[in-house]
mmCIF file of C-alpha atoms and ligand atoms in Angstrom:
data_model
loop_
_atom_site.group_PDB
_atom_site.id
_atom_site.type_symbol
_atom_site.label_atom_id
_atom_site.label_comp_id
_atom_site.label_asym_id
_atom_site.label_seq_id
_atom_site.Cartn_x
_atom_site.Cartn_y
_atom_site.Cartn_z
ATOM 1 C CA MET A 343 6.197 -28.042 -14.070
ATOM 2 C CA ASN A 344 5.373 -29.670 -10.743
ATOM 3 C CA THR A 345 3.418 -27.306 -8.472
ATOM 4 C CA VAL A 346 4.246 -27.886 -4.797
ATOM 5 C CA THR A 347 1.733 -26.914 -2.082
ATOM 6 C CA VAL A 348 2.864 -26.044 1.449
ATOM 7 C CA LYS A 349 0.484 -25.375 4.333
ATOM 8 C CA ILE A 350 0.994 -22.559 6.819
ATOM 9 C CA ARG A 351 -1.360 -22.111 9.781
ATOM 10 C CA PRO A 352 -3.028 -18.730 9.278
ATOM 11 C CA GLU A 353 -4.151 -18.133 12.839
ATOM 12 C CA ALA A 354 -0.943 -18.926 14.742
ATOM 13 C CA GLU A 355 0.955 -16.081 16.414
ATOM 14 C CA LYS A 356 4.368 -17.324 15.336
ATOM 15 C CA PHE A 357 5.685 -19.371 12.433
ATOM 16 C CA THR A 358 7.214 -22.730 13.300
ATOM 17 C CA ALA A 359 10.775 -23.390 12.099
ATOM 18 C CA GLU A 360 9.365 -25.539 9.267
ATOM 19 C CA GLU A 361 6.900 -22.855 8.221
ATOM 20 C CA ASP A 362 9.622 -20.223 8.236
ATOM 21 C CA ALA A 363 11.867 -22.509 6.170
ATOM 22 C CA ALA A 364 9.035 -23.036 3.654
ATOM 23 C CA LEU A 365 8.584 -19.263 3.366
ATOM 24 C CA ARG A 366 12.326 -18.812 2.843
ATOM 25 C CA ARG A 367 12.197 -21.444 0.098
ATOM 26 C CA ALA A 368 9.238 -19.622 -1.486
ATOM 27 C CA GLY A 369 11.182 -16.338 -1.283
ATOM 28 C CA SER A 370 14.179 -17.810 -3.026
ATOM 29 C CA ILE A 371 11.945 -19.225 -5.787
ATOM 30 C CA ILE A 372 10.637 -15.683 -6.403
ATOM 31 C CA GLN A 373 14.150 -14.167 -6.221
ATOM 32 C CA SER A 374 15.354 -16.615 -8.853
ATOM 33 C CA GLY A 375 12.514 -15.739 -11.238
ATOM 34 C CA GLY A 376 9.867 -18.334 -10.278
ATOM 35 C CA LEU A 377 6.210 -17.893 -9.299
ATOM 36 C CA VAL A 378 4.582 -18.569 -5.909
ATOM 37 C CA ALA A 379 0.885 -18.130 -5.038
ATOM 38 C CA PHE A 380 0.231 -16.870 -1.506
ATOM 39 C CA PRO A 381 -2.653 -15.709 0.694
ATOM 40 C CA THR A 382 -3.312 -12.050 1.440
ATOM 41 C CA GLU A 383 -6.132 -10.586 3.521
ATOM 42 C CA THR A 384 -8.128 -9.909 0.310
ATOM 43 C CA VAL A 385 -7.637 -12.837 -2.135
ATOM 44 C CA TYR A 386 -4.776 -15.184 -3.075
ATOM 45 C CA GLY A 387 -2.049 -13.520 -5.149
ATOM 46 C CA LEU A 388 0.247 -14.963 -7.809
ATOM 47 C CA GLY A 389 3.655 -13.604 -6.860
ATOM 48 C CA GLY A 390 6.789 -12.963 -8.892
ATOM 49 C CA ASP A 391 9.740 -10.555 -8.572
ATOM 50 C CA ALA A 392 8.286 -7.124 -9.416
ATOM 51 C CA LEU A 393 11.694 -5.826 -10.516
ATOM 52 C CA ASN A 394 12.347 -8.657 -12.986
ATOM 53 C CA ARG A 395 10.778 -8.275 -16.451
ATOM 54 C CA GLU A 396 10.965 -12.012 -17.069
ATOM 55 C CA SER A 397 8.900 -12.699 -13.927
ATOM 56 C CA ALA A 398 6.224 -10.265 -15.098
ATOM 57 C CA ARG A 399 6.072 -12.052 -18.469
ATOM 58 C CA LYS A 400 5.716 -15.390 -16.684
ATOM 59 C CA ILE A 401 2.841 -14.053 -14.578
ATOM 60 C CA TYR A 402 0.932 -12.918 -17.677
ATOM 61 C CA ALA A 403 1.530 -16.300 -19.310
ATOM 62 C CA ALA A 404 0.456 -18.337 -16.242
ATOM 63 C CA LYS A 405 -2.769 -16.326 -15.923
ATOM 64 C CA GLY A 406 -3.467 -16.094 -19.641
ATOM 65 C CA ARG A 407 -3.708 -12.362 -19.000
ATOM 66 C CA PRO A 408 -3.341 -9.581 -21.599
ATOM 67 C CA SER A 409 0.036 -7.906 -21.019
ATOM 68 C CA ASP A 410 -1.449 -4.388 -21.113
ATOM 69 C CA ASN A 411 -3.103 -5.107 -17.760
ATOM 70 C CA PRO A 412 -0.649 -3.892 -15.089
ATOM 71 C CA LEU A 413 0.320 -5.768 -11.916
ATOM 72 C CA ILE A 414 0.187 -4.541 -8.313
ATOM 73 C CA VAL A 415 3.577 -4.324 -6.549
ATOM 74 C CA HIS A 416 3.375 -5.598 -2.957
ATOM 75 C CA ILE A 417 5.747 -4.197 -0.325
ATOM 76 C CA CYS A 418 6.341 -5.018 3.345
ATOM 77 C CA ARG A 419 7.986 -1.791 4.633
ATOM 78 C CA LEU A 420 6.776 1.784 4.176
ATOM 79 C CA GLU A 421 10.347 2.974 3.534
ATOM 80 C CA ASP A 422 10.434 0.861 0.357
ATOM 81 C CA LEU A 423 7.670 2.979 -1.200
ATOM 82 C CA GLU A 424 10.074 5.686 -2.374
ATOM 83 C CA LYS A 425 12.224 3.162 -4.222
ATOM 84 C CA ILE A 426 9.414 2.373 -6.644
ATOM 85 C CA ALA A 427 7.279 5.550 -6.588
ATOM 86 C CA CYS A 428 8.237 9.211 -7.097
ATOM 87 C CA ARG A 429 6.522 12.618 -6.920
ATOM 88 C CA ILE A 430 4.460 11.126 -4.091
ATOM 89 C CA PRO A 431 1.787 13.608 -2.917
ATOM 90 C CA GLU A 432 1.438 14.339 0.796
ATOM 91 C CA GLU A 433 -2.013 12.722 0.718
ATOM 92 C CA ALA A 434 -0.452 9.341 -0.044
ATOM 93 C CA PHE A 435 1.347 9.383 3.312
ATOM 94 C CA HIS A 436 -1.901 10.219 5.118
ATOM 95 C CA ILE A 437 -3.585 7.307 3.356
ATOM 96 C CA ALA A 438 -0.671 5.001 4.205
ATOM 97 C CA ASP A 439 -0.896 6.095 7.848
ATOM 98 C CA ALA A 440 -4.580 5.293 8.009
ATOM 99 C CA PHE A 441 -4.871 2.134 5.897
ATOM 100 C CA TRP A 442 -1.472 0.409 5.547
ATOM 101 C CA PRO A 443 -0.788 -2.367 6.053
ATOM 102 C CA GLY A 444 -4.216 -3.280 4.697
ATOM 103 C CA PRO A 445 -6.534 -3.837 1.722
ATOM 104 C CA LEU A 446 -5.757 -0.620 -0.161
ATOM 105 C CA THR A 447 -3.693 -0.100 -3.337
ATOM 106 C CA MET A 448 -2.339 3.310 -4.374
ATOM 107 C CA ILE A 449 -1.537 4.336 -7.956
ATOM 108 C CA LEU A 450 1.553 6.587 -8.025
ATOM 109 C CA HIS A 451 4.195 7.711 -10.541
ATOM 110 C CA LYS A 452 6.802 4.967 -10.959
ATOM 111 C CA THR A 453 10.587 5.157 -10.694
ATOM 112 C CA ALA A 454 12.985 3.630 -13.227
ATOM 113 C CA LEU A 455 13.488 0.650 -10.905
ATOM 114 C CA VAL A 456 10.121 -0.794 -11.938
ATOM 115 C CA PRO A 457 10.222 -2.418 -15.383
ATOM 116 C CA SER A 458 7.503 -1.469 -17.862
ATOM 117 C CA GLU A 459 6.481 -5.156 -18.110
ATOM 118 C CA THR A 460 5.275 -4.956 -14.489
ATOM 119 C CA THR A 461 3.190 -1.833 -15.141
ATOM 120 C CA GLY A 462 1.773 -2.930 -18.488
ATOM 121 C CA GLY A 463 3.670 -0.106 -20.204
ATOM 122 C CA LEU A 464 2.236 2.636 -17.942
ATOM 123 C CA ASP A 465 4.422 5.229 -16.203
ATOM 124 C CA THR A 466 2.444 4.741 -13.007
ATOM 125 C CA VAL A 467 2.703 1.876 -10.528
ATOM 126 C CA ALA A 468 0.106 0.251 -8.260
ATOM 127 C CA VAL A 469 1.485 -0.293 -4.737
ATOM 128 C CA ARG A 470 -0.035 -2.349 -1.920
ATOM 129 C CA PHE A 471 1.236 -3.137 1.593
ATOM 130 C CA PRO A 472 -0.804 -6.156 2.718
ATOM 131 C CA SER A 473 -1.498 -6.858 6.391
ATOM 132 C CA ASP A 474 -1.545 -10.660 6.069
ATOM 133 C CA ARG A 475 1.382 -12.002 8.072
ATOM 134 C CA ILE A 476 2.178 -14.843 5.638
ATOM 135 C CA ALA A 477 2.234 -12.341 2.767
ATOM 136 C CA GLY A 478 4.434 -9.953 4.758
ATOM 137 C CA ARG A 479 7.037 -12.588 5.581
ATOM 138 C CA LEU A 480 7.076 -13.907 2.009
ATOM 139 C CA ILE A 481 7.543 -10.413 0.532
ATOM 140 C CA ARG A 482 10.475 -9.855 2.910
ATOM 141 C CA TYR A 483 12.124 -13.151 1.905
ATOM 142 C CA SER A 484 11.509 -12.320 -1.780
ATOM 143 C CA GLY A 485 13.567 -9.122 -1.675
ATOM 144 C CA GLY A 486 10.794 -6.659 -0.815
ATOM 145 C CA PHE A 487 8.911 -6.145 -4.112
ATOM 146 C CA VAL A 488 6.440 -8.805 -5.207
ATOM 147 C CA ALA A 489 4.217 -8.301 -8.253
ATOM 148 C CA ALA A 490 0.967 -10.163 -7.620
ATOM 149 C CA PRO A 491 -2.293 -10.219 -9.497
ATOM 150 C CA SER A 492 -5.100 -12.369 -8.119
ATOM 151 C CA ALA A 493 -4.068 -16.027 -8.544
ATOM 152 C CA ASN A 494 -6.876 -17.046 -10.923
ATOM 153 C CA ARG A 495 -6.755 -17.771 -14.646
ATOM 154 C CA SER A 496 -7.781 -14.578 -16.421
ATOM 155 C CA GLY A 497 -11.565 -14.066 -16.358
ATOM 156 C CA ARG A 498 -12.277 -16.489 -13.486
ATOM 157 C CA PRO A 499 -13.363 -15.469 -9.957
ATOM 158 C CA SER A 500 -10.403 -14.538 -7.717
ATOM 159 C CA PRO A 501 -9.398 -17.442 -5.434
ATOM 160 C CA THR A 502 -10.294 -17.215 -1.769
ATOM 161 C CA TYR A 503 -9.004 -20.729 -0.954
ATOM 162 C CA ALA A 504 -5.763 -22.459 -2.012
ATOM 163 C CA LYS A 505 -7.762 -25.279 -3.649
ATOM 164 C CA TYR A 506 -9.054 -22.782 -6.224
ATOM 165 C CA VAL A 507 -5.519 -21.577 -6.935
ATOM 166 C CA LEU A 508 -4.550 -25.204 -7.581
ATOM 167 C CA GLN A 509 -7.586 -25.646 -9.849
ATOM 168 C CA ASP A 510 -6.427 -22.747 -12.056
ATOM 169 C CA MET A 511 -2.629 -22.914 -11.707
ATOM 170 C CA ASP A 512 -1.602 -26.561 -11.275
ATOM 171 C CA GLY A 513 1.479 -27.209 -13.435
ATOM 172 C CA ARG A 514 1.833 -23.494 -14.303
ATOM 173 C CA ILE A 515 3.599 -22.164 -11.191
ATOM 174 C CA ASP A 516 6.289 -23.410 -8.789
ATOM 175 C CA MET A 517 4.562 -23.257 -5.422
ATOM 176 C CA ILE A 518 1.277 -22.547 -3.629
ATOM 177 C CA ILE A 519 1.261 -21.448 -0.003
ATOM 178 C CA ASP A 520 -1.990 -22.672 1.536
ATOM 179 C CA GLY A 521 -2.959 -20.333 4.366
ATOM 180 C CA GLY A 522 -6.631 -21.343 4.492
ATOM 181 C CA GLN A 523 -9.616 -19.153 3.583
ATOM 182 C CA VAL A 524 -8.802 -15.445 3.166
ATOM 183 C CA GLY A 525 -10.494 -12.922 5.461
ATOM 184 C CA ILE A 526 -12.026 -10.269 3.176
ATOM 185 C CA GLY A 527 -12.717 -12.157 -0.046
ATOM 186 C CA LEU A 528 -12.744 -9.206 -2.501
ATOM 187 C CA GLU A 529 -9.665 -7.534 -3.996
ATOM 188 C CA SER A 530 -8.210 -4.332 -2.537
ATOM 189 C CA THR A 531 -9.627 -0.864 -3.096
ATOM 190 C CA ILE A 532 -7.588 0.940 -5.785
ATOM 191 C CA LEU A 533 -7.050 4.670 -5.242
ATOM 192 C CA ASP A 534 -5.366 6.754 -7.954
ATOM 193 C CA LEU A 535 -3.239 9.505 -6.375
ATOM 194 C CA THR A 536 -1.777 10.763 -9.657
ATOM 195 C CA VAL A 537 -4.970 12.754 -10.262
ATOM 196 C CA SER A 538 -6.538 15.507 -8.201
ATOM 197 C CA PRO A 539 -8.796 14.876 -6.415
ATOM 198 C CA PRO A 540 -7.741 11.237 -5.895
ATOM 199 C CA GLN A 541 -10.047 8.770 -7.595
ATOM 200 C CA ILE A 542 -11.293 5.284 -6.635
ATOM 201 C CA LEU A 543 -10.714 3.008 -9.635
ATOM 202 C CA ARG A 544 -11.883 -0.225 -7.991
ATOM 203 C CA PRO A 545 -14.129 -0.370 -4.894
ATOM 204 C CA GLY A 546 -13.090 -2.667 -2.046
ATOM 205 C CA TYR A 547 -13.119 -3.124 1.702
ATOM 206 C CA VAL A 548 -11.815 0.434 2.225
ATOM 207 C CA THR A 549 -14.852 2.471 1.139
ATOM 208 C CA GLY A 550 -15.229 6.030 -0.144
ATOM 209 C CA GLU A 551 -16.660 7.066 3.248
ATOM 210 C CA MET A 552 -13.564 5.714 5.011
ATOM 211 C CA LEU A 553 -11.230 7.526 2.586
ATOM 212 C CA ARG A 554 -13.142 10.803 3.008
ATOM 213 C CA LYS A 555 -12.290 10.781 6.696
ATOM 214 C CA VAL A 556 -8.632 11.211 5.674
ATOM 215 C CA LEU A 557 -8.824 13.129 2.375
ATOM 216 C CA LYS A 558 -10.840 16.290 1.714
ATOM 217 C CA GLU A 559 -12.165 15.025 -1.588
ATOM 218 C CA VAL A 560 -12.326 11.641 -3.312
ATOM 219 C CA ASP A 561 -13.849 10.901 -6.718
ATOM 220 C CA THR A 562 -15.081 7.578 -7.988
ATOM 221 C CA ASP A 563 -14.515 6.252 -11.506
ATOM 222 C CA VAL A 564 -17.984 6.551 -13.046
ATOM 223 C CA THR A 565 -17.676 3.169 -14.747
ATOM 224 C CA ILE A 566 -17.564 1.222 -11.437
ATOM 225 C CA LEU A 567 -21.238 0.257 -11.398
ATOM 226 C CA GLY A 568 -22.003 1.134 -15.026
ATOM 227 C CA ASP A 569 -22.398 -1.324 -17.851
ATOM 228 C CA GLY A 570 -18.744 -1.113 -18.830
ATOM 229 C CA ASP A 571 -19.283 0.741 -22.107
ATOM 230 C CA GLY A 572 -21.867 3.327 -21.048
ATOM 231 C CA ASP A 573 -21.130 6.747 -22.592
ATOM 232 C CA GLY A 574 -18.136 5.173 -24.345
ATOM 233 C CA GLN A 575 -16.028 5.648 -21.199
ATOM 234 C CA ALA A 576 -13.332 3.067 -20.478
ATOM 235 C CA PRO A 577 -12.531 2.267 -16.838
ATOM 236 C CA ARG A 578 -9.260 3.898 -15.762
ATOM 237 C CA ALA A 579 -7.852 0.699 -14.213
ATOM 238 C CA PRO A 580 -7.066 -1.292 -17.357
ATOM 239 C CA GLY A 581 -8.120 -4.574 -15.709
ATOM 240 C CA MET A 582 -11.614 -3.274 -14.986
ATOM 241 C CA LYS A 583 -12.507 -3.280 -18.689
ATOM 242 C CA TYR A 584 -12.230 -7.043 -19.046
ATOM 243 C CA ARG A 585 -15.010 -9.547 -18.410
ATOM 244 C CA HIS A 586 -14.091 -10.977 -15.066
ATOM 245 C CA TYR A 587 -15.054 -13.240 -12.181
ATOM 246 C CA ALA A 588 -17.413 -15.092 -14.491
ATOM 247 C CA PRO A 589 -18.734 -18.567 -13.727
ATOM 248 C CA ALA A 590 -19.190 -20.924 -16.700
ATOM 249 C CA GLY A 591 -22.998 -20.758 -16.420
ATOM 250 C CA GLU A 592 -24.924 -17.695 -17.636
ATOM 251 C CA LEU A 593 -25.423 -15.374 -14.665
ATOM 252 C CA THR A 594 -28.286 -12.840 -14.376
ATOM 253 C CA VAL A 595 -28.661 -10.379 -11.484
ATOM 254 C CA VAL A 596 -32.246 -9.574 -10.450
ATOM 255 C CA GLU A 597 -33.090 -6.320 -8.666
ATOM 256 C CA GLY A 598 -36.376 -5.367 -7.009
ATOM 257 C CA SER A 599 -38.424 -5.906 -3.851
ATOM 258 C CA PRO A 600 -37.641 -9.266 -2.143
ATOM 259 C CA GLY A 601 -41.088 -10.665 -3.041
ATOM 260 C CA ALA A 602 -40.885 -9.678 -6.703
ATOM 261 C CA VAL A 603 -37.340 -11.036 -7.005
ATOM 262 C CA LEU A 604 -38.380 -14.346 -5.412
ATOM 263 C CA ALA A 605 -41.363 -14.766 -7.732
ATOM 264 C CA TYR A 606 -39.402 -13.813 -10.862
ATOM 265 C CA ILE A 607 -36.471 -16.108 -10.150
ATOM 266 C CA ASN A 608 -38.676 -19.105 -9.291
ATOM 267 C CA ARG A 609 -40.632 -18.583 -12.534
ATOM 268 C CA GLN A 610 -37.422 -18.403 -14.563
ATOM 269 C CA THR A 611 -35.784 -21.476 -13.020
ATOM 270 C CA ALA A 612 -38.976 -23.534 -13.508
ATOM 271 C CA GLU A 613 -39.034 -22.613 -17.206
ATOM 272 C CA GLU A 614 -35.346 -23.175 -17.731
ATOM 273 C CA GLU A 615 -35.461 -26.578 -16.068
ATOM 274 C CA LYS A 616 -38.179 -27.570 -18.540
ATOM 275 C CA ALA A 617 -35.824 -26.473 -21.313
ATOM 276 C CA GLY A 618 -33.157 -28.848 -19.982
ATOM 277 C CA GLU A 619 -30.962 -26.310 -18.177
ATOM 278 C CA ARG A 620 -29.335 -26.982 -14.814
ATOM 279 C CA THR A 621 -30.333 -24.008 -12.683
ATOM 280 C CA GLY A 622 -28.713 -22.216 -9.773
ATOM 281 C CA ILE A 623 -29.679 -19.398 -7.419
ATOM 282 C CA LEU A 624 -27.320 -17.138 -5.462
ATOM 283 C CA CYS A 625 -29.212 -15.522 -2.617
ATOM 284 C CA SER A 626 -29.068 -14.141 0.892
ATOM 285 C CA GLY A 627 -30.223 -16.271 3.807
ATOM 286 C CA GLU A 628 -33.618 -14.588 4.187
ATOM 287 C CA ASN A 629 -35.566 -16.296 1.391
ATOM 288 C CA LEU A 630 -33.352 -19.360 1.078
ATOM 289 C CA CYS A 631 -36.012 -21.990 1.747
ATOM 290 C CA ARG A 632 -38.572 -20.396 -0.609
ATOM 291 C CA TYR A 633 -36.413 -20.618 -3.740
ATOM 292 C CA ARG A 634 -36.648 -23.542 -6.172
ATOM 293 C CA ALA A 635 -33.703 -24.599 -8.380
ATOM 294 C CA ASP A 636 -31.241 -27.475 -8.851
ATOM 295 C CA VAL A 637 -28.566 -25.709 -6.799
ATOM 296 C CA ILE A 638 -29.291 -22.961 -4.273
ATOM 297 C CA LYS A 639 -26.377 -21.174 -2.592
ATOM 298 C CA CYS A 640 -26.600 -18.699 0.234
ATOM 299 C CA VAL A 641 -23.811 -16.063 0.303
ATOM 300 C CA GLY A 642 -24.724 -14.677 3.713
ATOM 301 C CA SER A 643 -27.411 -12.728 5.498
ATOM 302 C CA ARG A 644 -28.721 -9.557 3.898
ATOM 303 C CA GLY A 645 -26.989 -6.701 5.702
ATOM 304 C CA ASP A 646 -23.948 -8.808 6.627
ATOM 305 C CA ASP A 647 -21.788 -7.342 3.857
ATOM 306 C CA GLU A 648 -18.571 -8.767 5.270
ATOM 307 C CA GLY A 649 -20.014 -12.287 5.184
ATOM 308 C CA ILE A 650 -21.318 -11.818 1.635
ATOM 309 C CA ALA A 651 -17.935 -10.455 0.459
ATOM 310 C CA ARG A 652 -16.097 -13.393 2.036
ATOM 311 C CA HIS A 653 -18.263 -16.036 0.331
ATOM 312 C CA LEU A 654 -19.085 -14.478 -3.047
ATOM 313 C CA PHE A 655 -16.182 -15.745 -5.201
ATOM 314 C CA ALA A 656 -16.232 -19.271 -3.720
ATOM 315 C CA VAL A 657 -19.981 -19.543 -4.359
ATOM 316 C CA LEU A 658 -19.514 -18.472 -7.986
ATOM 317 C CA ARG A 659 -16.941 -21.260 -8.401
ATOM 318 C CA GLU A 660 -19.201 -23.825 -6.697
ATOM 319 C CA PHE A 661 -21.844 -23.325 -9.400
ATOM 320 C CA ASP A 662 -19.193 -24.407 -11.915
ATOM 321 C CA ASP A 663 -18.249 -27.431 -9.809
ATOM 322 C CA GLU A 664 -21.935 -28.462 -9.908
ATOM 323 C CA GLY A 665 -22.328 -27.992 -13.662
ATOM 324 C CA VAL A 666 -24.974 -25.243 -13.400
ATOM 325 C CA THR A 667 -25.797 -23.627 -16.772
ATOM 326 C CA LYS A 668 -28.191 -20.796 -15.728
ATOM 327 C CA ILE A 669 -27.669 -18.806 -12.547
ATOM 328 C CA TYR A 670 -29.867 -16.108 -10.999
ATOM 329 C CA ALA A 671 -28.511 -13.844 -8.277
ATOM 330 C CA GLU A 672 -30.320 -11.429 -5.979
ATOM 331 C CA ALA A 673 -28.968 -7.867 -6.244
ATOM 332 C CA PHE A 674 -27.477 -6.372 -3.066
ATOM 333 C CA ASP A 675 -27.553 -2.903 -1.565
ATOM 334 C CA THR A 676 -24.727 -0.683 -2.876
ATOM 335 C CA ALA A 677 -23.980 1.280 0.323
ATOM 336 C CA GLY A 678 -20.538 0.863 1.955
ATOM 337 C CA LEU A 679 -18.906 -2.490 1.148
ATOM 338 C CA GLY A 680 -22.017 -3.277 -0.915
ATOM 339 C CA GLN A 681 -20.579 -1.193 -3.753
ATOM 340 C CA ALA A 682 -17.628 -3.574 -4.106
ATOM 341 C CA ILE A 683 -19.935 -6.609 -3.858
ATOM 342 C CA MET A 684 -22.232 -5.320 -6.620
ATOM 343 C CA ASN A 685 -19.263 -4.230 -8.753
ATOM 344 C CA ARG A 686 -17.912 -7.825 -8.749
ATOM 345 C CA LEU A 687 -21.336 -9.451 -9.136
ATOM 346 C CA LEU A 688 -22.296 -7.256 -12.112
ATOM 347 C CA LYS A 689 -18.948 -7.928 -13.803
ATOM 348 C CA ALA A 690 -19.417 -11.661 -13.235
ATOM 349 C CA ALA A 691 -22.819 -11.316 -14.907
ATOM 350 C CA GLY A 692 -21.356 -9.370 -17.841
ATOM 351 C CA HIS A 693 -23.779 -6.625 -16.657
ATOM 352 C CA ARG A 694 -26.857 -8.765 -17.387
ATOM 353 C CA ILE A 695 -29.341 -7.284 -14.913
ATOM 354 C CA VAL A 696 -33.144 -7.488 -14.714
ATOM 355 C CA LYS A 697 -34.775 -4.572 -12.868
ATOM 356 C CA LEU A 698 -38.300 -5.386 -11.657
HETATM 357 O O1 TXA B 173 -6.347 -7.395 -3.362
HETATM 358 C C1 TXA B 173 -5.666 -7.269 -4.389
HETATM 359 O O2 TXA B 173 -5.424 -6.155 -4.877
HETATM 360 C C2 TXA B 173 -5.115 -8.557 -5.025
HETATM 361 C C3 TXA B 173 -4.130 -9.182 -4.030
HETATM 362 C C4 TXA B 173 -3.427 -10.372 -4.591
HETATM 363 O O3 TXA B 173 -3.234 -8.213 -3.597
HETATM 364 N N1 TXA B 173 -4.510 -8.282 -6.302
HETATM 365 C C5 TXA B 173 -5.244 -7.972 -7.401
HETATM 366 O O4 TXA B 173 -4.500 -7.823 -8.557
HETATM 367 O O5 TXA B 173 -6.452 -7.857 -7.396
HETATM 368 P P1 TXA B 173 -5.139 -7.875 -10.018
HETATM 369 O O6 TXA B 173 -3.974 -7.867 -10.926
HETATM 370 O O7 TXA B 173 -6.069 -8.999 -10.137
HETATM 371 O O8 TXA B 173 -5.887 -6.511 -10.181
HETATM 372 C C6 TXA B 173 -5.109 -5.326 -10.291
HETATM 373 C C7 TXA B 173 -5.935 -4.211 -10.858
HETATM 374 C C8 TXA B 173 -6.236 -4.382 -12.341
HETATM 375 O O9 TXA B 173 -7.566 -3.969 -12.596
HETATM 376 C C9 TXA B 173 -5.235 -3.422 -12.973
HETATM 377 O O10 TXA B 173 -5.647 -2.963 -14.222
HETATM 378 C C10 TXA B 173 -5.151 -2.317 -11.946
HETATM 379 O O11 TXA B 173 -5.171 -3.018 -10.726
HETATM 380 N N2 TXA B 173 -3.879 -1.575 -12.013
HETATM 381 C C11 TXA B 173 -2.640 -2.042 -11.762
HETATM 382 N N3 TXA B 173 -1.706 -1.082 -11.993
HETATM 383 C C12 TXA B 173 -2.384 0.019 -12.383
HETATM 384 C C13 TXA B 173 -1.993 1.338 -12.788
HETATM 385 N N4 TXA B 173 -0.720 1.705 -12.819
HETATM 386 N N5 TXA B 173 -2.975 2.204 -13.134
HETATM 387 C C14 TXA B 173 -4.288 1.837 -13.103
HETATM 388 N N6 TXA B 173 -4.717 0.607 -12.746
HETATM 389 C C15 TXA B 173 -3.779 -0.295 -12.401
HETATM 390 MG MG1 MG B 174 -7.677 -10.110 -10.704
#
């Protein structure tokens, strides 16, 4: 299959006639059962018709993803929610009011319209209403219901640029819409509203504190920052149980005071270089010039969580591009957006963490 890439200017107020025509073409590819990758405000998605079982099968095949891992259905109008979800609690409408369109996914009971292939056999459905204007227009031209996991091959970091979608999906999908770098860089927050109190299954840009301003009570899945199999508990979002976001090199997260972390990492990279490894360090800007390794990547300034979130997945992929075999990463604070950052970083490291 030949994968076509079309560019759409992300910042422009209005689409040009050519851009609109390209989005219409992309919509008709999805409506006729094809796959199109597109930008959202979180990460690039791999879109297919959410109401077509064949499209769901194609998405799993293109990603190399286990078919028990359900897809998120993306909508572009609030009134479409009740076509795919039923027994919707009042709280869901409050959450939609506050955070939609935006980087938040709700788990609700599904209607018969949604095929079980899309939901990985579950009787619930994940619904997201993205704010990205390219995504919104594409969903509209696709018939209103687009199933879209992150547009990476299964296990790889989610793509935050179209070039990384091409790296993983060239020849496997019909089209890629290149809308430049995405804004947030981490996938949406997932909130399960089929349980009481509602529970966060995946942390994201919309934090627990933000949700608690709208809901009386919000729980968090205990496995979010755990080691994945602690206490024998499986994460409640099926996708959270898989190794994910991982670079090819072995990644270790190091936690402790900045001085201790610096000394430990420099000692490790010196030893590993002697052993013939190609070493990498993922750090904040503060100690950048005091680290020693073959490849040193700064993800942002400590405290600038939005900057760190935006760069994290691209930096993990850059270590691969540079052939790094051993990577050390500083741990980050887990307050606010930091929880989502550490959740992704620890998963990328397969929960290999050194506490000093
Ligand atoms: O920001 C995002 O959410 C991106 C963009 C493209 O919208 N999409 C995304 O999709 O991250 P994906 O497939 O990579 O991750 C979806 C997660 C998986 O962990 C999956 O198991 C969980 O959502 N999920 C989907 N449906 C679910 C359901 N009915 N119950 C529990 N978890 C569900
Ligand atoms: Mg994903």
